Amino acid sequence: MTNFMRSCLRDFKEYQVAEIKEKFVINANENPNNIMEDEVIREKAVEILLNTNFNRYPDPTAKELKKEIKNYLNCEEYSVIVGNGADEVISYITRTYLEPGDVVVTHLPTFEIYGLDTRIMDGEVVQVPDKEGFVVDTKRIIEEANDKNAKLIFLCVPNNPTGYTIPKEEIKEVIEKTEGLILLDEAYVEFSEKDNLDLLKTGRVIVLRTLSKAFGFAGLRLGYGISTPEIISCIEKVREPYNLNSFTQKMGVMVLQNRDRILAKNIKIIELRKELRDRLSAFSEVKIYDSQANFILVETNRQEELLKALKERSILAKGYTGREELNNCIRLTVTTEELNDLIIEAFEEVQVKAYD
């Protein structure tokens, strides 16, 4: 039956999620804090559940949610589009702007969905390899975007899976020296020291955000994009009607209104990120990459042994096998002190050499 498929999908390899058998899951950068364990949040969630008419369709415009997002970002002059996670918003963007053969420029390694959604639309993906140390090569991104007349440029800041954050001056240079739309994926920005919302004023930028990571909202799926009213009105043309269910919309409003108590818990994750990095730095056979996200990328020629040692402790980490650009790399989501201890224990077990 593949003969009936669009030709660009016949050899397409879909995004695959690993089967979870382990007790500790640190392969998807999820937040360890379950918001429903907060008594205040739980009571408000129950109230929402009991007072929602599930026999009615959700608000098709998500008016109250968009209002709360703009209040959170202090960006009243811009418009918002919401989706089931930022992934859905990315798919809306590629569906809006890409025709067969159109070029999208991003770098390598980065979030795989950019390339997958481009290929689904029969577009061409140009992936600019990072420089040594996974430093994004913005000068070459500019060159490739101009040479290939790129419609879209995807930049993930902080980047997944490396944790690298492109300096704002370099992002400005990409905007100034290219002509396509710039998508800044800030899924992990709440774990960082800076954002790029001020670049919206250039008129060619879409900022992507999610509640999955810092807000611990992954199971309810809520992402959004913010940009000029003109750009968002274009993307709205392809958005599915009633795409975001009533419970997610109302929970999103409530969570954003209680953001201070929720985001305060991420201070501990940032502290644990530094602690884990410091402890890992004691091992001479491990290269650790600076991160402004809730994970750390490490590189070691003991990758297989380490993944096995972690699995023996019922820990599912993200090991990159079969991806040349991430050869020997493991991504470790930062969660709790207990997990930090178990990770270090695994490194010690495989006798990764430590500094004297």
mmCIF file of C-alpha atoms in Angstrom:
data_model
loop_
_atom_site.group_PDB
_atom_site.id
_atom_site.type_symbol
_atom_site.label_atom_id
_atom_site.label_comp_id
_atom_site.label_asym_id
_atom_site.label_seq_id
_atom_site.Cartn_x
_atom_site.Cartn_y
_atom_site.Cartn_z
ATOM 1 C CA MET A 1 0.000 0.000 0.000
ATOM 2 C CA THR A 2 3.025 2.312 0.085
ATOM 3 C CA ASN A 3 2.329 3.121 -3.574
ATOM 4 C CA PHE A 4 -0.529 5.326 -2.373
ATOM 5 C CA MET A 5 1.726 7.351 -0.103
ATOM 6 C CA ARG A 6 3.199 10.686 -1.013
ATOM 7 C CA SER A 7 6.575 9.975 -2.577
ATOM 8 C CA CYS A 8 8.489 12.018 0.021
ATOM 9 C CA LEU A 9 7.172 9.728 2.794
ATOM 10 C CA ARG A 10 7.978 6.325 1.305
ATOM 11 C CA ASP A 11 11.473 6.226 2.774
ATOM 12 C CA PHE A 12 10.604 8.467 5.698
ATOM 13 C CA LYS A 13 11.692 7.344 9.166
ATOM 14 C CA GLU A 14 9.294 8.585 11.813
ATOM 15 C CA TYR A 15 10.248 9.906 15.225
ATOM 16 C CA GLN A 16 10.416 6.977 17.627
ATOM 17 C CA VAL A 17 10.060 7.023 21.408
ATOM 18 C CA ALA A 18 11.913 4.442 23.485
ATOM 19 C CA GLU A 19 9.852 1.910 25.426
ATOM 20 C CA ILE A 20 9.996 2.669 29.126
ATOM 21 C CA LYS A 21 10.752 -0.193 31.499
ATOM 22 C CA GLU A 22 12.977 1.640 33.961
ATOM 23 C CA LYS A 23 12.027 3.271 37.257
ATOM 24 C CA PHE A 24 13.982 6.463 36.587
ATOM 25 C CA VAL A 25 13.342 8.122 33.231
ATOM 26 C CA ILE A 26 15.859 10.801 32.263
ATOM 27 C CA ASN A 27 15.791 10.501 28.477
ATOM 28 C CA ALA A 28 13.113 13.085 27.655
ATOM 29 C CA ASN A 29 14.112 16.111 29.765
ATOM 30 C CA GLU A 30 10.959 15.890 31.842
ATOM 31 C CA ASN A 31 10.548 17.899 35.025
ATOM 32 C CA PRO A 32 10.737 15.737 38.173
ATOM 33 C CA ASN A 33 8.221 17.980 39.952
ATOM 34 C CA ASN A 34 4.636 16.749 39.601
ATOM 35 C CA ILE A 35 2.502 19.878 39.877
ATOM 36 C CA MET A 36 -0.384 17.785 41.230
ATOM 37 C CA GLU A 37 1.615 17.128 44.390
ATOM 38 C CA ASP A 38 1.233 20.811 45.243
ATOM 39 C CA GLU A 39 -1.899 21.049 47.398
ATOM 40 C CA VAL A 40 -2.913 24.456 46.040
ATOM 41 C CA ILE A 41 -2.493 23.368 42.417
ATOM 42 C CA ARG A 42 -4.288 20.074 43.068
ATOM 43 C CA GLU A 43 -7.317 21.786 44.614
ATOM 44 C CA LYS A 44 -7.556 24.210 41.710
ATOM 45 C CA ALA A 45 -7.205 21.354 39.208
ATOM 46 C CA VAL A 46 -10.052 19.412 40.853
ATOM 47 C CA GLU A 47 -12.203 22.537 40.741
ATOM 48 C CA ILE A 48 -11.462 22.919 37.021
ATOM 49 C CA LEU A 49 -12.256 19.248 36.408
ATOM 50 C CA LEU A 50 -15.599 19.435 38.216
ATOM 51 C CA ASN A 51 -16.662 22.680 36.558
ATOM 52 C CA THR A 52 -15.781 21.930 32.946
ATOM 53 C CA ASN A 53 -18.557 20.943 30.553
ATOM 54 C CA PHE A 54 -16.844 18.153 28.644
ATOM 55 C CA ASN A 55 -19.916 17.685 26.447
ATOM 56 C CA ARG A 56 -19.096 21.047 24.842
ATOM 57 C CA TYR A 57 -16.310 21.804 22.410
ATOM 58 C CA PRO A 58 -13.395 23.819 23.819
ATOM 59 C CA ASP A 59 -12.945 27.501 23.121
ATOM 60 C CA PRO A 60 -11.695 27.451 19.505
ATOM 61 C CA THR A 61 -9.653 30.612 20.034
ATOM 62 C CA ALA A 62 -8.238 29.722 23.477
ATOM 63 C CA LYS A 63 -8.865 33.367 24.348
ATOM 64 C CA GLU A 64 -8.224 33.214 28.097
ATOM 65 C CA LEU A 65 -5.111 31.076 27.680
ATOM 66 C CA LYS A 66 -3.593 33.405 25.104
ATOM 67 C CA LYS A 67 -4.336 36.360 27.356
ATOM 68 C CA GLU A 68 -2.505 34.668 30.251
ATOM 69 C CA ILE A 69 0.473 33.753 28.046
ATOM 70 C CA LYS A 70 0.869 37.368 26.945
ATOM 71 C CA ASN A 71 0.598 38.483 30.549
ATOM 72 C CA TYR A 72 3.333 35.990 31.526
ATOM 73 C CA LEU A 73 5.627 37.218 28.742
ATOM 74 C CA ASN A 74 4.629 40.875 29.052
ATOM 75 C CA CYS A 75 4.064 40.955 25.290
ATOM 76 C CA GLU A 76 0.622 42.450 24.820
ATOM 77 C CA GLU A 77 1.496 43.870 21.399
ATOM 78 C CA TYR A 78 2.110 40.413 19.898
ATOM 79 C CA SER A 79 -0.130 37.479 19.002
ATOM 80 C CA VAL A 80 -0.091 33.877 20.211
ATOM 81 C CA ILE A 81 -0.882 30.491 18.669
ATOM 82 C CA VAL A 82 -1.298 27.448 20.917
ATOM 83 C CA GLY A 83 -0.928 23.746 20.263
ATOM 84 C CA ASN A 84 -0.577 20.302 21.767
ATOM 85 C CA GLY A 85 3.023 20.900 22.699
ATOM 86 C CA ALA A 86 5.439 23.076 20.757
ATOM 87 C CA ASP A 87 5.760 20.138 18.320
ATOM 88 C CA GLU A 88 2.279 20.823 16.979
ATOM 89 C CA VAL A 89 3.056 24.513 16.562
ATOM 90 C CA ILE A 90 6.208 23.591 14.607
ATOM 91 C CA SER A 91 4.114 21.431 12.282
ATOM 92 C CA TYR A 92 1.681 24.323 11.767
ATOM 93 C CA ILE A 93 4.565 26.596 10.813
ATOM 94 C CA THR A 94 6.009 24.198 8.239
ATOM 95 C CA ARG A 95 2.522 23.556 6.816
ATOM 96 C CA THR A 96 1.964 27.289 6.497
ATOM 97 C CA TYR A 97 5.173 28.268 4.764
ATOM 98 C CA LEU A 98 6.734 25.299 2.981
ATOM 99 C CA GLU A 99 6.052 24.177 -0.545
ATOM 100 C CA PRO A 100 7.826 21.177 -2.124
ATOM 101 C CA GLY A 101 11.498 21.977 -2.563
ATOM 102 C CA ASP A 102 11.566 24.933 -0.164
ATOM 103 C CA VAL A 103 14.642 25.081 2.045
ATOM 104 C CA VAL A 104 14.854 25.089 5.834
ATOM 105 C CA VAL A 105 18.218 25.787 7.446
ATOM 106 C CA THR A 106 19.130 24.616 10.907
ATOM 107 C CA HIS A 107 22.253 23.236 12.528
ATOM 108 C CA LEU A 108 23.445 19.811 13.607
ATOM 109 C CA PRO A 109 22.874 18.423 16.163
ATOM 110 C CA THR A 110 19.561 19.922 17.219
ATOM 111 C CA PHE A 111 15.935 18.952 17.837
ATOM 112 C CA GLU A 112 14.977 16.357 15.214
ATOM 113 C CA ILE A 113 11.384 17.549 14.710
ATOM 114 C CA TYR A 114 12.523 20.541 12.613
ATOM 115 C CA GLY A 115 13.925 18.233 9.956
ATOM 116 C CA LEU A 116 11.138 15.655 10.194
ATOM 117 C CA ASP A 117 8.366 18.224 9.716
ATOM 118 C CA THR A 118 10.247 19.790 6.811
ATOM 119 C CA ARG A 119 10.578 16.428 5.062
ATOM 120 C CA ILE A 120 6.877 15.681 5.632
ATOM 121 C CA MET A 121 6.166 18.843 3.628
ATOM 122 C CA ASP A 122 8.628 17.650 0.940
ATOM 123 C CA GLY A 123 11.005 20.474 1.802
ATOM 124 C CA GLU A 124 14.787 20.377 1.831
ATOM 125 C CA VAL A 125 16.655 20.431 5.136
ATOM 126 C CA VAL A 126 20.092 22.027 5.220
ATOM 127 C CA GLN A 127 21.850 21.108 8.468
ATOM 128 C CA VAL A 128 24.946 23.158 9.232
ATOM 129 C CA PRO A 129 27.355 21.139 11.411
ATOM 130 C CA ASP A 130 28.290 22.764 14.708
ATOM 131 C CA LYS A 131 31.868 23.817 15.253
ATOM 132 C CA GLU A 132 34.055 22.037 17.791
ATOM 133 C CA GLY A 133 32.455 21.876 21.214
ATOM 134 C CA PHE A 134 28.965 22.011 19.665
ATOM 135 C CA VAL A 135 29.240 25.768 19.125
ATOM 136 C CA VAL A 136 26.631 26.792 16.564
ATOM 137 C CA ASP A 137 28.220 28.100 13.356
ATOM 138 C CA THR A 138 25.978 31.103 12.747
ATOM 139 C CA LYS A 139 28.193 32.544 10.009
ATOM 140 C CA ARG A 140 27.790 29.414 7.926
ATOM 141 C CA ILE A 141 24.055 29.336 8.706
ATOM 142 C CA ILE A 142 23.844 32.810 7.185
ATOM 143 C CA GLU A 143 25.835 31.703 4.134
ATOM 144 C CA GLU A 144 23.708 28.604 3.559
ATOM 145 C CA ALA A 145 20.429 30.465 4.106
ATOM 146 C CA ASN A 146 21.362 33.108 1.546
ATOM 147 C CA ASP A 147 22.862 30.659 -0.940
ATOM 148 C CA LYS A 148 19.801 28.365 -0.806
ATOM 149 C CA ASN A 149 17.207 31.151 -0.431
ATOM 150 C CA ALA A 150 15.903 29.555 2.784
ATOM 151 C CA LYS A 151 12.345 30.300 3.849
ATOM 152 C CA LEU A 152 12.812 29.215 7.457
ATOM 153 C CA ILE A 153 15.730 29.114 9.871
ATOM 154 C CA PHE A 154 15.361 27.078 13.071
ATOM 155 C CA LEU A 155 17.536 27.965 16.062
ATOM 156 C CA CYS A 156 17.086 26.157 19.378
ATOM 157 C CA VAL A 157 18.171 28.329 22.328
ATOM 158 C CA PRO A 158 19.207 26.664 24.601
ATOM 159 C CA ASN A 159 19.863 23.878 22.152
ATOM 160 C CA ASN A 160 18.595 20.343 22.553
ATOM 161 C CA PRO A 161 20.603 18.092 22.977
ATOM 162 C CA THR A 162 23.779 20.084 23.637
ATOM 163 C CA GLY A 163 22.571 22.773 26.055
ATOM 164 C CA TYR A 164 24.482 25.445 24.103
ATOM 165 C CA THR A 165 22.955 28.922 23.952
ATOM 166 C CA ILE A 166 23.670 31.060 20.901
ATOM 167 C CA PRO A 167 24.783 34.565 21.954
ATOM 168 C CA LYS A 168 22.090 37.146 21.242
ATOM 169 C CA GLU A 169 24.430 39.231 19.084
ATOM 170 C CA GLU A 170 24.901 36.257 16.782
ATOM 171 C CA ILE A 171 21.144 35.685 16.561
ATOM 172 C CA LYS A 172 20.718 39.356 15.651
ATOM 173 C CA GLU A 173 23.308 38.917 12.922
ATOM 174 C CA VAL A 174 21.384 35.952 11.498
ATOM 175 C CA ILE A 175 18.235 38.079 11.429
ATOM 176 C CA GLU A 176 19.942 41.090 9.877
ATOM 177 C CA LYS A 177 21.843 39.185 7.190
ATOM 178 C CA THR A 178 19.162 36.757 5.994
ATOM 179 C CA GLU A 179 15.669 37.156 4.566
ATOM 180 C CA GLY A 180 13.644 34.171 5.784
ATOM 181 C CA LEU A 181 11.605 33.695 8.930
ATOM 182 C CA ILE A 182 13.608 32.940 12.079
ATOM 183 C CA LEU A 183 12.165 30.457 14.566
ATOM 184 C CA LEU A 184 13.714 30.637 18.021
ATOM 185 C CA ASP A 185 12.812 27.532 19.997
ATOM 186 C CA GLU A 186 12.996 28.481 23.683
ATOM 187 C CA ALA A 187 11.596 25.259 25.142
ATOM 188 C CA TYR A 188 14.230 25.322 27.913
ATOM 189 C CA VAL A 189 14.517 29.062 28.398
ATOM 190 C CA GLU A 190 13.203 29.051 31.971
ATOM 191 C CA PHE A 191 16.347 27.151 32.986
ATOM 192 C CA SER A 192 18.523 29.756 31.279
ATOM 193 C CA GLU A 193 19.741 33.207 32.193
ATOM 194 C CA LYS A 194 18.368 35.020 29.153
ATOM 195 C CA ASP A 195 15.626 35.023 26.529
ATOM 196 C CA ASN A 196 15.154 36.578 23.103
ATOM 197 C CA LEU A 197 11.675 38.052 23.319
ATOM 198 C CA ASP A 198 13.030 41.498 22.484
ATOM 199 C CA LEU A 199 13.931 40.197 19.003
ATOM 200 C CA LEU A 200 10.237 39.896 18.153
ATOM 201 C CA LYS A 201 10.350 43.574 17.271
ATOM 202 C CA THR A 202 12.353 42.743 14.141
ATOM 203 C CA GLY A 203 9.113 41.482 12.592
ATOM 204 C CA ARG A 204 10.615 38.226 11.232
ATOM 205 C CA VAL A 205 10.916 36.158 14.397
ATOM 206 C CA ILE A 206 8.662 33.504 15.913
ATOM 207 C CA VAL A 207 9.479 32.481 19.489
ATOM 208 C CA LEU A 208 8.419 28.953 20.417
ATOM 209 C CA ARG A 209 7.760 28.004 24.031
ATOM 210 C CA THR A 210 6.280 25.101 25.985
ATOM 211 C CA LEU A 211 4.883 24.346 29.423
ATOM 212 C CA SER A 212 6.218 20.782 29.230
ATOM 213 C CA LYS A 213 9.646 21.418 30.723
ATOM 214 C CA ALA A 214 9.884 24.127 33.375
ATOM 215 C CA PHE A 215 6.184 23.925 34.271
ATOM 216 C CA GLY A 216 6.041 20.106 34.462
ATOM 217 C CA PHE A 217 3.074 20.071 32.076
ATOM 218 C CA ALA A 218 4.333 17.433 29.606
ATOM 219 C CA GLY A 219 1.413 15.056 30.126
ATOM 220 C CA LEU A 220 -1.166 17.703 29.256
ATOM 221 C CA ARG A 221 0.652 18.947 26.123
ATOM 222 C CA LEU A 222 0.693 22.712 25.805
ATOM 223 C CA GLY A 223 3.070 24.692 23.634
ATOM 224 C CA TYR A 224 2.787 28.037 21.954
ATOM 225 C CA GLY A 225 4.313 30.409 19.475
ATOM 226 C CA ILE A 226 4.391 34.176 19.715
ATOM 227 C CA SER A 227 5.058 36.640 16.916
ATOM 228 C CA THR A 228 3.586 39.592 15.062
ATOM 229 C CA PRO A 229 -0.178 39.560 14.428
ATOM 230 C CA GLU A 230 0.529 39.251 10.685
ATOM 231 C CA ILE A 231 2.664 36.103 11.066
ATOM 232 C CA ILE A 232 0.346 34.431 13.582
ATOM 233 C CA SER A 233 -2.713 35.116 11.406
ATOM 234 C CA CYS A 234 -0.995 33.232 8.577
ATOM 235 C CA ILE A 235 -0.238 30.229 10.799
ATOM 236 C CA GLU A 236 -3.798 30.218 12.163
ATOM 237 C CA LYS A 237 -5.015 29.297 8.660
ATOM 238 C CA VAL A 238 -3.701 25.724 9.083
ATOM 239 C CA ARG A 239 -4.477 25.214 12.775
ATOM 240 C CA GLU A 240 -7.012 22.474 13.412
ATOM 241 C CA PRO A 241 -10.312 23.729 14.848
ATOM 242 C CA TYR A 242 -10.693 22.999 18.566
ATOM 243 C CA ASN A 243 -7.108 21.707 18.601
ATOM 244 C CA LEU A 244 -6.565 22.278 22.320
ATOM 245 C CA ASN A 245 -8.973 20.558 24.717
ATOM 246 C CA SER A 246 -10.876 22.416 27.428
ATOM 247 C CA PHE A 247 -9.063 20.883 30.381
ATOM 248 C CA THR A 248 -5.608 21.712 29.010
ATOM 249 C CA GLN A 249 -6.684 25.279 28.245
ATOM 250 C CA LYS A 250 -8.068 25.894 31.724
ATOM 251 C CA MET A 251 -5.199 24.133 33.452
ATOM 252 C CA GLY A 252 -2.789 26.200 31.376
ATOM 253 C CA VAL A 253 -4.413 29.419 32.572
ATOM 254 C CA MET A 254 -4.315 28.263 36.191
ATOM 255 C CA VAL A 255 -0.700 27.085 36.030
ATOM 256 C CA LEU A 256 0.456 30.352 34.474
ATOM 257 C CA GLN A 257 -1.401 32.310 37.144
ATOM 258 C CA ASN A 258 0.472 30.276 39.765
ATOM 259 C CA ARG A 259 3.792 30.393 37.937
ATOM 260 C CA ASP A 260 5.811 31.799 40.831
ATOM 261 C CA ARG A 261 5.192 28.800 43.103
ATOM 262 C CA ILE A 262 5.783 26.350 40.231
ATOM 263 C CA LEU A 263 8.892 27.918 38.711
ATOM 264 C CA ALA A 264 10.483 28.430 42.138
ATOM 265 C CA LYS A 265 11.064 24.664 42.299
ATOM 266 C CA ASN A 266 13.294 24.857 39.225
ATOM 267 C CA ILE A 267 15.932 26.700 41.247
ATOM 268 C CA LYS A 268 16.793 23.318 42.747
ATOM 269 C CA ILE A 269 17.167 21.769 39.281
ATOM 270 C CA ILE A 270 19.591 24.513 38.279
ATOM 271 C CA GLU A 271 21.576 23.908 41.472
ATOM 272 C CA LEU A 272 21.634 20.159 40.802
ATOM 273 C CA ARG A 273 22.772 20.795 37.221
ATOM 274 C CA LYS A 274 25.830 22.606 38.544
ATOM 275 C CA GLU A 275 26.426 19.939 41.165
ATOM 276 C CA LEU A 276 26.232 17.100 38.622
ATOM 277 C CA ARG A 277 28.522 18.940 36.249
ATOM 278 C CA ASP A 278 31.079 19.508 39.006
ATOM 279 C CA ARG A 279 30.980 15.858 40.065
ATOM 280 C CA LEU A 280 31.281 14.587 36.495
ATOM 281 C CA SER A 281 34.258 16.865 35.902
ATOM 282 C CA ALA A 282 36.268 14.634 38.252
ATOM 283 C CA PHE A 283 36.335 11.958 35.545
ATOM 284 C CA SER A 284 39.142 12.479 33.051
ATOM 285 C CA GLU A 285 37.551 10.305 30.350
ATOM 286 C CA VAL A 286 34.404 12.399 30.196
ATOM 287 C CA LYS A 287 33.864 15.594 28.230
ATOM 288 C CA ILE A 288 31.085 17.711 29.682
ATOM 289 C CA TYR A 289 29.309 20.403 27.703
ATOM 290 C CA ASP A 290 28.061 23.576 29.373
ATOM 291 C CA SER A 291 24.281 23.658 29.512
ATOM 292 C CA GLN A 292 21.653 26.308 30.068
ATOM 293 C CA ALA A 293 18.868 23.700 30.053
ATOM 294 C CA ASN A 294 17.671 21.009 32.466
ATOM 295 C CA PHE A 295 20.080 18.414 31.097
ATOM 296 C CA ILE A 296 23.786 17.839 30.565
ATOM 297 C CA LEU A 297 25.393 16.284 27.499
ATOM 298 C CA VAL A 298 28.476 14.179 28.173
ATOM 299 C CA GLU A 299 30.853 12.488 25.752
ATOM 300 C CA THR A 300 32.883 9.401 26.605
ATOM 301 C CA ASN A 301 34.297 6.375 24.824
ATOM 302 C CA ARG A 302 32.703 4.276 27.592
ATOM 303 C CA GLN A 303 29.188 5.068 26.317
ATOM 304 C CA GLU A 304 27.877 1.503 25.974
ATOM 305 C CA GLU A 305 29.219 0.450 29.369
ATOM 306 C CA LEU A 306 27.754 3.543 31.026
ATOM 307 C CA LEU A 307 24.323 3.085 29.454
ATOM 308 C CA LYS A 308 24.357 -0.517 30.684
ATOM 309 C CA ALA A 309 25.412 0.551 34.192
ATOM 310 C CA LEU A 310 22.630 3.144 34.265
ATOM 311 C CA LYS A 311 20.078 0.597 33.054
ATOM 312 C CA GLU A 312 21.166 -1.793 35.801
ATOM 313 C CA ARG A 313 20.139 0.963 38.202
ATOM 314 C CA SER A 314 16.796 1.194 36.382
ATOM 315 C CA ILE A 315 17.765 4.509 34.778
ATOM 316 C CA LEU A 316 16.757 5.249 31.187
ATOM 317 C CA ALA A 317 19.126 7.887 29.775
ATOM 318 C CA LYS A 318 19.341 9.204 26.216
ATOM 319 C CA GLY A 319 22.199 7.466 24.439
ATOM 320 C CA TYR A 320 23.014 8.563 20.912
ATOM 321 C CA THR A 321 23.913 5.519 18.877
ATOM 322 C CA GLY A 322 23.964 5.640 15.111
ATOM 323 C CA ARG A 323 24.213 9.433 14.994
ATOM 324 C CA GLU A 324 27.670 10.375 13.824
ATOM 325 C CA GLU A 325 27.457 13.972 15.025
ATOM 326 C CA LEU A 326 26.748 12.737 18.573
ATOM 327 C CA ASN A 327 29.089 9.783 18.619
ATOM 328 C CA ASN A 328 29.795 8.560 22.187
ATOM 329 C CA CYS A 329 27.367 11.082 23.713
ATOM 330 C CA ILE A 330 24.820 10.590 26.500
ATOM 331 C CA ARG A 331 22.249 13.193 27.539
ATOM 332 C CA LEU A 332 21.379 13.211 31.227
ATOM 333 C CA THR A 333 18.255 14.998 32.421
ATOM 334 C CA VAL A 334 18.848 16.697 35.769
ATOM 335 C CA THR A 335 16.186 15.696 38.278
ATOM 336 C CA THR A 336 16.983 14.862 41.914
ATOM 337 C CA GLU A 337 19.871 14.390 44.318
ATOM 338 C CA GLU A 338 19.134 10.657 44.349
ATOM 339 C CA LEU A 339 19.530 10.443 40.578
ATOM 340 C CA ASN A 340 22.731 12.487 40.677
ATOM 341 C CA ASP A 341 24.162 9.984 43.167
ATOM 342 C CA LEU A 342 23.127 7.007 41.038
ATOM 343 C CA ILE A 343 24.629 8.561 37.896
ATOM 344 C CA ILE A 344 27.974 9.107 39.624
ATOM 345 C CA GLU A 345 27.805 5.575 41.009
ATOM 346 C CA ALA A 346 27.401 4.233 37.464
ATOM 347 C CA PHE A 347 30.411 6.206 36.259
ATOM 348 C CA GLU A 348 32.457 4.853 39.126
ATOM 349 C CA GLU A 349 31.359 1.291 38.452
ATOM 350 C CA VAL A 350 32.609 1.276 34.858
ATOM 351 C CA GLN A 351 35.861 2.703 36.178
ATOM 352 C CA VAL A 352 35.862 5.859 34.142
ATOM 353 C CA LYS A 353 39.195 7.335 35.099
ATOM 354 C CA ALA A 354 39.073 10.192 37.565
ATOM 355 C CA TYR A 355 41.543 13.030 37.848
ATOM 356 C CA ASP A 356 44.236 12.460 40.488
#
